[in-house]
Amino acid sequence: MHLPPHAIRPDYAGGSVLNLAATLGAHFGVPTHHAPYRHPLPLDGARHVVLIVVDALGAGQLRDAVTRGDAPTLAALTPALGAVTSVFPSTTMAALTTLHTARAPAEHGYLGLTVWLEEAQAVVNLIRLYDVYTHTPLADAGFLAAVPSLYRQLHDRGVAAHVVMPAAYQHSVLTRWACDGAEYHPYAQPEETPALTAATLQTGQPSYTLVYFPEYDLICHGSGPDSPEAHAELRRTDRIVADLLAALSRTGDTLVVLTADHGQSPQTPDGYVDAITKKVMKTALRGPVAGEERAAYLRPQPGHHAEIAALLAPHATLLTADDAWTGGLFGPPAHADPRLRPRVGDLIAVPHPGHAIRRPTSPAPMLGLHGGWTAQEMLVPVLSVRL
C-alpha cells in the first residue's frame, strides 16, 4: 500500500488513540490484544482515571494556541514524549468510537460518517441512521453493536464507569451501545462539566470517566480552525478544563488525560471537487459515495473503475479498499472483522491537501474538515497530570 509523502499512517503499534484507550482499560484489568501505549503515563497506583476528549483539537492547533497564549491550562500539563495519531479515517465516528471501545475501526465498524451497509443494502448515515439517498430510516440498528464497550468491560470488573457528555446525545443508538455500562451524566453547557466530573470520583470504588467536548469541532467546521471563533472556543475550553482540574480532589490517586479524536484542516470553498455528479453516481457507481469529504468510499459499477479513477486522480490519492484493509489502514489486519470490510466500498479516494470531494448527498461546504491523513488531521495531543 503506497501512500503519498505527506500522509501520516495511524500508528496502531503503540502511538495512536487506540493504544491509549487500550492501555487505560488494561490498567483496570480489561484484556486487550492491542499494543500498549508507547509513551509513559503516571498510571501506577491510580484508582481514578479521567479522560477528557476535545473533539478536533489537533496537535498543531494546540501548539499554535499555546503560542498565542490561548491555552495556559493545557500548556501546563505533561505532553506525550512523541507523536500520537488518530485512526483512519480521522473522523469522529471512527476515532471516538475507538476511544469508547478500545477497538480499531476495522473491529467496531464505525468506519466513517456514512458507510455501505450490506445488512441494509444502502449507504447509511451512522449518526442519523438513515439511507443517505432516500432518507429512509434504518429499521433495525442492533447489528451495529459489533463489540462490547470499554465501559461495560470496566463495570463488569468492579470499576465505576461514567461518561460526561451533552444531553442531546444521551439516547442515541450509538450512545446506547458505545457507552453501555457507563452512568451517563448529561450537560446542557460545557461549564457544567467540572462539577459533574468531580461527582464521579468516589473514594470507595475505582472509576473511569470520559468527558467529551464537541463544541470546538462544530465551530471549526463552520468557521474554520484558524478563525477567531475557533480560537475563542478553545480559550473557553481551556478555562473549563482549569475549573475541572480545580474541582477534583488532590488525593494523589487520580490520573487526568486529555486528548482529541482527530484534528481539523482549513478548507477553502474553491477546494471542493465536483467530480462525482448525480449523472456519474447514477451511471458509474453502485450507489452514493460514502465516507467523508476527505476520505471517500466508492463502489464503481463493473467496467467503470477506470472512469471513476480518472475523474478523481487529479484531486486525490486512490487505493483499493482491499489494499487499505489488508495494509492495516483501518486497524491491525489480524484483528479486523471481515464482515465489516464491505462498508468501505471498492475504491478509496483521499483528497490531496486543500481538496475535498463534494457529492450530491454532501452537506453545505464547510470551512474546516477532517477524515484524511494530513498531519493537521491525524496528529493529536495527549496531555496528562496526576492529582
Tab-separated table of C-alpha atoms in Angstrom:
chain	number	residue	atom	x	y	z
A	1	MET	CA	0.000	0.000	0.000
A	2	HIS	CA	1.727	3.168	-1.241
A	3	LEU	CA	0.821	6.442	0.466
A	4	PRO	CA	1.937	9.933	-0.569
A	5	PRO	CA	4.821	11.587	1.318
A	6	HIS	CA	2.508	13.878	3.293
A	7	ALA	CA	0.383	11.007	4.597
A	8	ILE	CA	0.521	10.113	8.295
A	9	ARG	CA	-0.336	6.470	8.868
A	10	PRO	CA	-2.204	5.550	12.045
A	11	ASP	CA	0.363	4.207	14.485
A	12	TYR	CA	-1.549	1.206	15.803
A	13	ALA	CA	1.744	-0.307	17.015
A	14	GLY	CA	1.688	1.908	20.112
A	15	GLY	CA	1.304	5.541	19.173
A	16	SER	CA	-2.402	6.032	18.482
A	17	VAL	CA	-5.564	6.817	20.408
A	18	LEU	CA	-6.411	3.109	20.049
A	19	ASN	CA	-3.367	2.179	22.121
A	20	LEU	CA	-4.120	4.928	24.627
A	21	ALA	CA	-7.636	3.591	25.227
A	22	ALA	CA	-6.412	0.001	25.370
A	23	THR	CA	-3.763	0.867	27.974
A	24	LEU	CA	-6.185	2.832	30.149
A	25	GLY	CA	-8.576	-0.115	30.062
A	26	ALA	CA	-5.794	-2.615	30.748
A	27	HIS	CA	-4.825	-0.654	33.866
A	28	PHE	CA	-8.152	-1.807	35.325
A	29	GLY	CA	-7.844	-5.363	34.047
A	30	VAL	CA	-9.669	-5.139	30.705
A	31	PRO	CA	-7.909	-7.571	28.334
A	32	THR	CA	-6.649	-6.262	25.012
A	33	HIS	CA	-4.880	-7.717	22.013
A	34	HIS	CA	-3.544	-4.301	21.006
A	35	ALA	CA	-0.068	-2.961	21.643
A	36	PRO	CA	0.334	-0.851	24.788
A	37	TYR	CA	0.502	2.908	24.518
A	38	ARG	CA	4.116	3.756	23.799
A	39	HIS	CA	4.571	6.910	25.850
A	40	PRO	CA	4.848	6.889	29.657
A	41	LEU	CA	1.765	7.688	31.712
A	42	PRO	CA	1.791	8.017	35.526
A	43	LEU	CA	-0.689	5.176	35.990
A	44	ASP	CA	0.945	3.342	38.894
A	45	GLY	CA	-1.423	3.385	41.852
A	46	ALA	CA	-4.111	5.370	40.050
A	47	ARG	CA	-7.589	4.401	41.274
A	48	HIS	CA	-9.365	7.005	39.177
A	49	VAL	CA	-8.815	7.885	35.527
A	50	VAL	CA	-10.462	10.877	33.858
A	51	LEU	CA	-10.122	11.010	30.075
A	52	ILE	CA	-11.013	14.390	28.550
A	53	VAL	CA	-11.674	14.374	24.799
A	54	VAL	CA	-11.740	17.715	22.982
A	55	ASP	CA	-13.206	16.951	19.571
A	56	ALA	CA	-10.998	18.147	16.674
A	57	LEU	CA	-8.151	19.566	18.778
A	58	GLY	CA	-5.206	18.612	16.575
A	59	ALA	CA	-1.668	18.686	17.933
A	60	GLY	CA	-0.759	21.561	15.620
A	61	GLN	CA	-3.823	23.545	16.623
A	62	LEU	CA	-2.935	23.147	20.287
A	63	ARG	CA	0.674	24.142	19.644
A	64	ASP	CA	-0.493	27.316	17.885
A	65	ALA	CA	-2.953	28.061	20.704
A	66	VAL	CA	-0.218	27.747	23.307
A	67	THR	CA	1.957	30.111	21.271
A	68	ARG	CA	-0.898	32.643	21.155
A	69	GLY	CA	-1.405	32.315	24.902
A	70	ASP	CA	-4.900	30.882	24.428
A	71	ALA	CA	-4.351	27.632	26.352
A	72	PRO	CA	-2.379	28.254	29.558
A	73	THR	CA	-4.049	25.350	31.397
A	74	LEU	CA	-3.309	22.824	28.667
A	75	ALA	CA	0.218	24.206	28.302
A	76	ALA	CA	0.898	23.324	31.941
A	77	LEU	CA	0.017	19.635	31.510
A	78	THR	CA	2.620	17.000	30.642
A	79	PRO	CA	2.663	16.186	26.919
A	80	ALA	CA	3.384	12.824	25.330
A	81	LEU	CA	7.064	12.340	24.512
A	82	GLY	CA	6.323	11.704	20.839
A	83	ALA	CA	3.699	11.929	18.146
A	84	VAL	CA	0.259	10.368	18.677
A	85	THR	CA	-2.084	9.659	15.797
A	86	SER	CA	-5.785	9.319	15.313
A	87	VAL	CA	-7.217	6.333	13.477
A	88	PHE	CA	-8.198	6.208	9.806
A	89	PRO	CA	-10.380	7.815	8.732
A	90	SER	CA	-9.554	10.697	11.064
A	91	THR	CA	-13.154	11.406	11.899
A	92	THR	CA	-15.333	11.373	14.990
A	93	MET	CA	-17.387	8.311	14.121
A	94	ALA	CA	-14.250	6.192	13.767
A	95	ALA	CA	-11.972	7.724	16.407
A	96	LEU	CA	-14.418	8.500	19.212
A	97	THR	CA	-15.902	5.017	18.874
A	98	THR	CA	-12.351	3.680	19.224
A	99	LEU	CA	-11.991	5.638	22.469
A	100	HIS	CA	-15.344	4.250	23.686
A	101	THR	CA	-14.466	0.640	22.828
A	102	ALA	CA	-10.636	0.375	22.771
A	103	ARG	CA	-11.036	-1.302	19.376
A	104	ALA	CA	-9.849	-0.266	15.917
A	105	PRO	CA	-12.327	0.901	13.257
A	106	ALA	CA	-11.866	-2.449	11.464
A	107	GLU	CA	-13.207	-4.114	14.623
A	108	HIS	CA	-16.018	-1.804	15.732
A	109	GLY	CA	-17.314	-0.987	12.237
A	110	TYR	CA	-17.940	2.760	12.578
A	111	LEU	CA	-15.736	3.459	9.577
A	112	GLY	CA	-16.950	6.952	8.694
A	113	LEU	CA	-19.922	9.251	8.892
A	114	THR	CA	-21.580	7.257	6.105
A	115	VAL	CA	-20.840	3.670	5.077
A	116	TRP	CA	-22.301	0.996	2.839
A	117	LEU	CA	-24.210	-1.460	4.997
A	118	GLU	CA	-24.764	-4.848	3.396
A	119	GLU	CA	-27.425	-5.532	6.015
A	120	ALA	CA	-29.494	-2.549	4.798
A	121	GLN	CA	-28.350	-2.587	1.167
A	122	ALA	CA	-27.807	1.163	1.438
A	123	VAL	CA	-25.301	3.873	2.248
A	124	VAL	CA	-26.341	4.870	5.764
A	125	ASN	CA	-25.569	7.921	7.884
A	126	LEU	CA	-24.316	6.333	11.119
A	127	ILE	CA	-25.391	9.249	13.302
A	128	ARG	CA	-28.917	9.748	11.993
A	129	LEU	CA	-29.311	6.126	10.847
A	130	TYR	CA	-30.993	6.710	7.522
A	131	ASP	CA	-30.344	5.913	3.863
A	132	VAL	CA	-28.476	8.989	2.597
A	133	TYR	CA	-30.168	8.779	-0.805
A	134	THR	CA	-33.785	8.137	0.157
A	135	HIS	CA	-33.656	9.266	3.834
A	136	THR	CA	-35.445	6.046	4.755
A	137	PRO	CA	-34.741	5.264	8.445
A	138	LEU	CA	-32.717	2.165	9.246
A	139	ALA	CA	-35.311	-0.294	10.535
A	140	ASP	CA	-33.019	-2.346	12.781
A	141	ALA	CA	-29.697	-0.974	14.033
A	142	GLY	CA	-28.926	-3.665	16.580
A	143	PHE	CA	-26.320	-5.321	14.368
A	144	LEU	CA	-24.165	-2.159	14.558
A	145	ALA	CA	-23.086	-3.073	18.106
A	146	ALA	CA	-20.182	-5.185	16.874
A	147	VAL	CA	-18.009	-5.180	20.012
A	148	PRO	CA	-18.575	-4.539	23.731
A	149	SER	CA	-17.979	-1.058	25.041
A	150	LEU	CA	-14.967	-0.384	27.216
A	151	TYR	CA	-17.322	0.823	29.957
A	152	ARG	CA	-19.234	-2.459	30.055
A	153	GLN	CA	-15.965	-4.333	30.498
A	154	LEU	CA	-14.854	-1.947	33.239
A	155	HIS	CA	-18.205	-2.205	35.000
A	156	ASP	CA	-18.024	-5.991	34.928
A	157	ARG	CA	-14.642	-5.768	36.708
A	158	GLY	CA	-15.935	-3.605	39.533
A	159	VAL	CA	-14.820	-0.255	38.115
A	160	ALA	CA	-17.391	2.543	38.176
A	161	ALA	CA	-17.684	3.806	34.599
A	162	HIS	CA	-19.013	7.261	33.753
A	163	VAL	CA	-19.411	9.498	30.720
A	164	VAL	CA	-19.948	13.250	30.943
A	165	MET	CA	-21.445	14.249	27.604
A	166	PRO	CA	-24.039	16.601	26.098
A	167	ALA	CA	-27.638	15.833	26.975
A	168	ALA	CA	-28.538	15.821	23.273
A	169	TYR	CA	-26.520	12.619	22.709
A	170	GLN	CA	-27.829	10.615	25.658
A	171	HIS	CA	-30.460	8.484	23.944
A	172	SER	CA	-28.936	7.919	20.505
A	173	VAL	CA	-28.391	4.389	19.208
A	174	LEU	CA	-24.632	4.934	19.115
A	175	THR	CA	-24.563	6.184	22.716
A	176	ARG	CA	-26.639	3.281	23.987
A	177	TRP	CA	-24.076	0.885	22.516
A	178	ALA	CA	-20.755	2.740	22.803
A	179	CYS	CA	-21.481	3.970	26.350
A	180	ASP	CA	-23.121	0.765	27.558
A	181	GLY	CA	-22.134	0.065	31.147
A	182	ALA	CA	-21.423	3.707	31.970
A	183	GLU	CA	-23.531	6.073	34.024
A	184	TYR	CA	-24.423	8.968	31.741
A	185	HIS	CA	-24.056	12.487	33.174
A	186	PRO	CA	-25.696	14.882	30.717
A	187	TYR	CA	-24.889	18.560	30.477
A	188	ALA	CA	-26.560	21.455	28.696
A	189	GLN	CA	-23.498	23.729	28.805
A	190	PRO	CA	-19.821	22.685	28.989
A	191	GLU	CA	-19.378	24.846	32.072
A	192	GLU	CA	-21.364	22.194	33.971
A	193	THR	CA	-18.710	19.525	33.405
A	194	PRO	CA	-16.348	20.329	36.337
A	195	ALA	CA	-18.992	19.641	38.990
A	196	LEU	CA	-20.374	16.627	37.113
A	197	THR	CA	-16.906	15.130	36.700
A	198	ALA	CA	-15.898	15.687	40.324
A	199	ALA	CA	-19.034	13.858	41.466
A	200	THR	CA	-17.974	10.699	39.584
A	201	LEU	CA	-14.883	10.186	41.742
A	202	GLN	CA	-15.875	8.343	44.904
A	203	THR	CA	-13.326	7.132	47.431
A	204	GLY	CA	-14.759	3.640	47.829
A	205	GLN	CA	-14.511	2.370	44.257
A	206	PRO	CA	-12.061	2.743	41.362
A	207	SER	CA	-13.513	4.739	38.484
A	208	TYR	CA	-13.059	5.622	34.838
A	209	THR	CA	-14.693	8.781	33.495
A	210	LEU	CA	-14.751	10.123	29.932
A	211	VAL	CA	-15.566	13.823	29.471
A	212	TYR	CA	-16.433	14.870	25.920
A	213	PHE	CA	-16.392	18.385	24.446
A	214	PRO	CA	-17.809	18.521	20.872
A	215	GLU	CA	-18.240	22.303	20.561
A	216	TYR	CA	-14.768	23.119	19.219
A	217	ASP	CA	-15.235	20.699	16.302
A	218	LEU	CA	-18.572	22.235	15.368
A	219	ILE	CA	-17.112	25.739	15.310
A	220	CYS	CA	-14.061	24.629	13.321
A	221	HIS	CA	-16.364	23.109	10.707
A	222	GLY	CA	-18.469	26.227	10.400
A	223	SER	CA	-15.858	28.964	10.708
A	224	GLY	CA	-12.552	27.197	10.085
A	225	PRO	CA	-9.919	26.050	12.614
A	226	ASP	CA	-7.895	29.251	12.132
A	227	SER	CA	-10.875	31.542	12.724
A	228	PRO	CA	-11.363	33.959	15.642
A	229	GLU	CA	-14.440	31.936	16.582
A	230	ALA	CA	-12.403	28.731	16.883
A	231	HIS	CA	-9.705	30.499	18.876
A	232	ALA	CA	-12.332	31.877	21.261
A	233	GLU	CA	-13.886	28.435	21.759
A	234	LEU	CA	-10.513	26.932	22.584
A	235	ARG	CA	-9.901	29.655	25.173
A	236	ARG	CA	-13.282	28.762	26.656
A	237	THR	CA	-12.376	25.071	26.707
A	238	ASP	CA	-9.076	25.828	28.403
A	239	ARG	CA	-10.885	27.754	31.152
A	240	ILE	CA	-13.352	24.905	31.662
A	241	VAL	CA	-10.529	22.367	31.902
A	242	ALA	CA	-8.881	24.615	34.522
A	243	ASP	CA	-12.127	24.605	36.509
A	244	LEU	CA	-12.443	20.842	36.091
A	245	LEU	CA	-8.939	20.215	37.427
A	246	ALA	CA	-9.604	22.560	40.326
A	247	ALA	CA	-12.802	20.665	41.190
A	248	LEU	CA	-11.035	17.318	41.590
A	249	SER	CA	-9.631	16.255	44.954
A	250	ARG	CA	-5.845	16.177	45.310
A	251	THR	CA	-5.667	12.661	46.714
A	252	GLY	CA	-2.707	11.506	44.627
A	253	ASP	CA	-4.621	8.611	43.089
A	254	THR	CA	-6.289	10.330	40.104
A	255	LEU	CA	-4.841	10.480	36.596
A	256	VAL	CA	-6.294	13.026	34.191
A	257	VAL	CA	-5.535	12.565	30.493
A	258	LEU	CA	-6.595	14.966	27.741
A	259	THR	CA	-6.630	14.048	24.074
A	260	ALA	CA	-8.608	14.515	20.854
A	261	ASP	CA	-10.221	12.177	18.381
A	262	HIS	CA	-8.652	13.958	15.371
A	263	GLY	CA	-7.573	17.397	14.177
A	264	GLN	CA	-9.020	19.815	11.630
A	265	SER	CA	-7.652	21.263	8.403
A	266	PRO	CA	-8.831	24.550	6.870
A	267	GLN	CA	-10.928	24.086	3.744
A	268	THR	CA	-11.474	26.809	1.154
A	269	PRO	CA	-14.714	26.700	-0.862
A	270	ASP	CA	-12.790	26.544	-4.143
A	271	GLY	CA	-11.031	23.368	-2.975
A	272	TYR	CA	-14.214	21.317	-3.203
A	273	VAL	CA	-14.133	18.982	-6.194
A	274	ASP	CA	-17.353	18.315	-8.114
A	275	ALA	CA	-16.165	15.148	-9.868
A	276	ILE	CA	-18.995	12.932	-8.589
A	277	THR	CA	-22.123	14.412	-10.107
A	278	LYS	CA	-25.620	12.952	-9.996
A	279	LYS	CA	-25.108	11.636	-13.521
A	280	VAL	CA	-21.851	9.904	-12.593
A	281	MET	CA	-23.446	8.486	-9.465
A	282	LYS	CA	-26.332	7.030	-11.464
A	283	THR	CA	-24.288	5.579	-14.337
A	284	ALA	CA	-20.853	4.665	-12.985
A	285	LEU	CA	-21.412	3.879	-9.313
A	286	ARG	CA	-23.377	1.232	-7.442
A	287	GLY	CA	-24.900	3.765	-5.087
A	288	PRO	CA	-23.912	7.032	-3.371
A	289	VAL	CA	-20.367	7.869	-2.320
A	290	ALA	CA	-19.791	7.016	1.337
A	291	GLY	CA	-17.189	8.038	3.884
A	292	GLU	CA	-16.118	11.652	4.247
A	293	GLU	CA	-15.336	14.612	2.029
A	294	ARG	CA	-11.680	13.973	2.960
A	295	ALA	CA	-11.845	10.163	2.682
A	296	ALA	CA	-14.396	8.865	0.195
A	297	TYR	CA	-15.542	5.263	-0.309
A	298	LEU	CA	-16.790	4.369	-3.790
A	299	ARG	CA	-18.359	1.296	-5.358
A	300	PRO	CA	-17.846	1.547	-9.146
A	301	GLN	CA	-20.089	-0.358	-11.485
A	302	PRO	CA	-18.359	-3.214	-13.327
A	303	GLY	CA	-16.353	-1.730	-16.180
A	304	HIS	CA	-16.374	1.807	-14.741
A	305	HIS	CA	-13.462	1.604	-12.313
A	306	ALA	CA	-11.056	3.319	-14.721
A	307	GLU	CA	-13.602	6.066	-15.413
A	308	ILE	CA	-14.037	6.865	-11.722
A	309	ALA	CA	-10.286	6.707	-11.131
A	310	ALA	CA	-9.671	9.133	-13.997
A	311	LEU	CA	-12.197	11.606	-12.568
A	312	LEU	CA	-10.605	11.607	-9.135
A	313	ALA	CA	-6.894	11.027	-9.816
A	314	PRO	CA	-6.047	14.730	-10.321
A	315	HIS	CA	-7.506	15.552	-6.920
A	316	ALA	CA	-6.892	12.538	-4.687
A	317	THR	CA	-4.737	9.538	-3.858
A	318	LEU	CA	-6.578	6.384	-4.886
A	319	LEU	CA	-6.183	2.933	-3.398
A	320	THR	CA	-8.268	-0.178	-3.485
A	321	ALA	CA	-10.263	-0.914	-0.377
A	322	ASP	CA	-8.729	-4.391	-0.269
A	323	ASP	CA	-5.225	-2.918	-0.119
A	324	ALA	CA	-6.246	-0.439	2.584
A	325	TRP	CA	-7.892	-3.187	4.643
A	326	THR	CA	-5.073	-5.717	4.410
A	327	GLY	CA	-2.474	-2.943	4.706
A	328	GLY	CA	-3.721	-2.024	8.163
A	329	LEU	CA	-5.114	1.434	7.461
A	330	PHE	CA	-8.292	0.703	9.433
A	331	GLY	CA	-6.613	-1.346	12.152
A	332	PRO	CA	-4.236	-4.289	12.599
A	333	PRO	CA	-5.305	-6.845	9.962
A	334	ALA	CA	-5.024	-9.783	12.383
A	335	HIS	CA	-7.978	-8.448	14.348
A	336	ALA	CA	-10.047	-6.876	11.557
A	337	ASP	CA	-13.576	-8.232	11.234
A	338	PRO	CA	-14.062	-9.427	7.621
A	339	ARG	CA	-17.810	-8.838	7.901
A	340	LEU	CA	-17.105	-5.105	8.087
A	341	ARG	CA	-14.872	-4.950	5.010
A	342	PRO	CA	-17.707	-4.123	2.518
A	343	ARG	CA	-18.503	-0.924	4.442
A	344	VAL	CA	-15.562	0.904	2.825
A	345	GLY	CA	-16.526	0.063	-0.754
A	346	ASP	CA	-14.118	-0.960	-3.509
A	347	LEU	CA	-12.137	2.228	-4.151
A	348	ILE	CA	-10.938	4.776	-1.578
A	349	ALA	CA	-10.129	8.359	-2.579
A	350	VAL	CA	-8.219	10.527	-0.104
A	351	PRO	CA	-8.081	14.092	-1.471
A	352	HIS	CA	-4.800	15.951	-1.695
A	353	PRO	CA	-4.224	18.674	0.933
A	354	GLY	CA	-6.673	21.512	0.439
A	355	HIS	CA	-9.097	19.408	-1.599
A	356	ALA	CA	-12.412	17.806	-0.674
A	357	ILE	CA	-14.781	15.608	-2.648
A	358	ARG	CA	-18.213	17.099	-2.916
A	359	ARG	CA	-21.039	14.695	-3.755
A	360	PRO	CA	-24.771	15.085	-4.302
A	361	THR	CA	-25.505	13.914	-0.755
A	362	SER	CA	-22.942	16.201	0.917
A	363	PRO	CA	-23.968	18.909	3.374
A	364	ALA	CA	-23.198	22.536	2.609
A	365	PRO	CA	-19.465	23.212	2.149
A	366	MET	CA	-17.626	23.617	5.438
A	367	LEU	CA	-14.559	25.733	6.209
A	368	GLY	CA	-12.892	23.047	8.300
A	369	LEU	CA	-12.682	19.327	7.516
A	370	HIS	CA	-11.055	16.117	8.683
A	371	GLY	CA	-11.024	12.467	7.705
A	372	GLY	CA	-7.827	12.356	5.663
A	373	TRP	CA	-4.226	11.614	6.525
A	374	THR	CA	-2.503	15.004	6.679
A	375	ALA	CA	-0.641	15.899	9.876
A	376	GLN	CA	-3.314	18.507	10.652
A	377	GLU	CA	-5.994	15.815	10.663
A	378	MET	CA	-4.043	12.855	12.070
A	379	LEU	CA	-1.818	14.142	14.874
A	380	VAL	CA	-3.469	14.690	18.249
A	381	PRO	CA	-2.202	15.759	21.668
A	382	VAL	CA	-2.063	13.545	24.717
A	383	LEU	CA	-1.572	15.532	27.922
A	384	SER	CA	-1.630	14.219	31.459
A	385	VAL	CA	-1.470	15.225	35.099
A	386	ARG	CA	-1.603	13.203	38.312
A	387	LEU	CA	-3.727	14.710	41.057
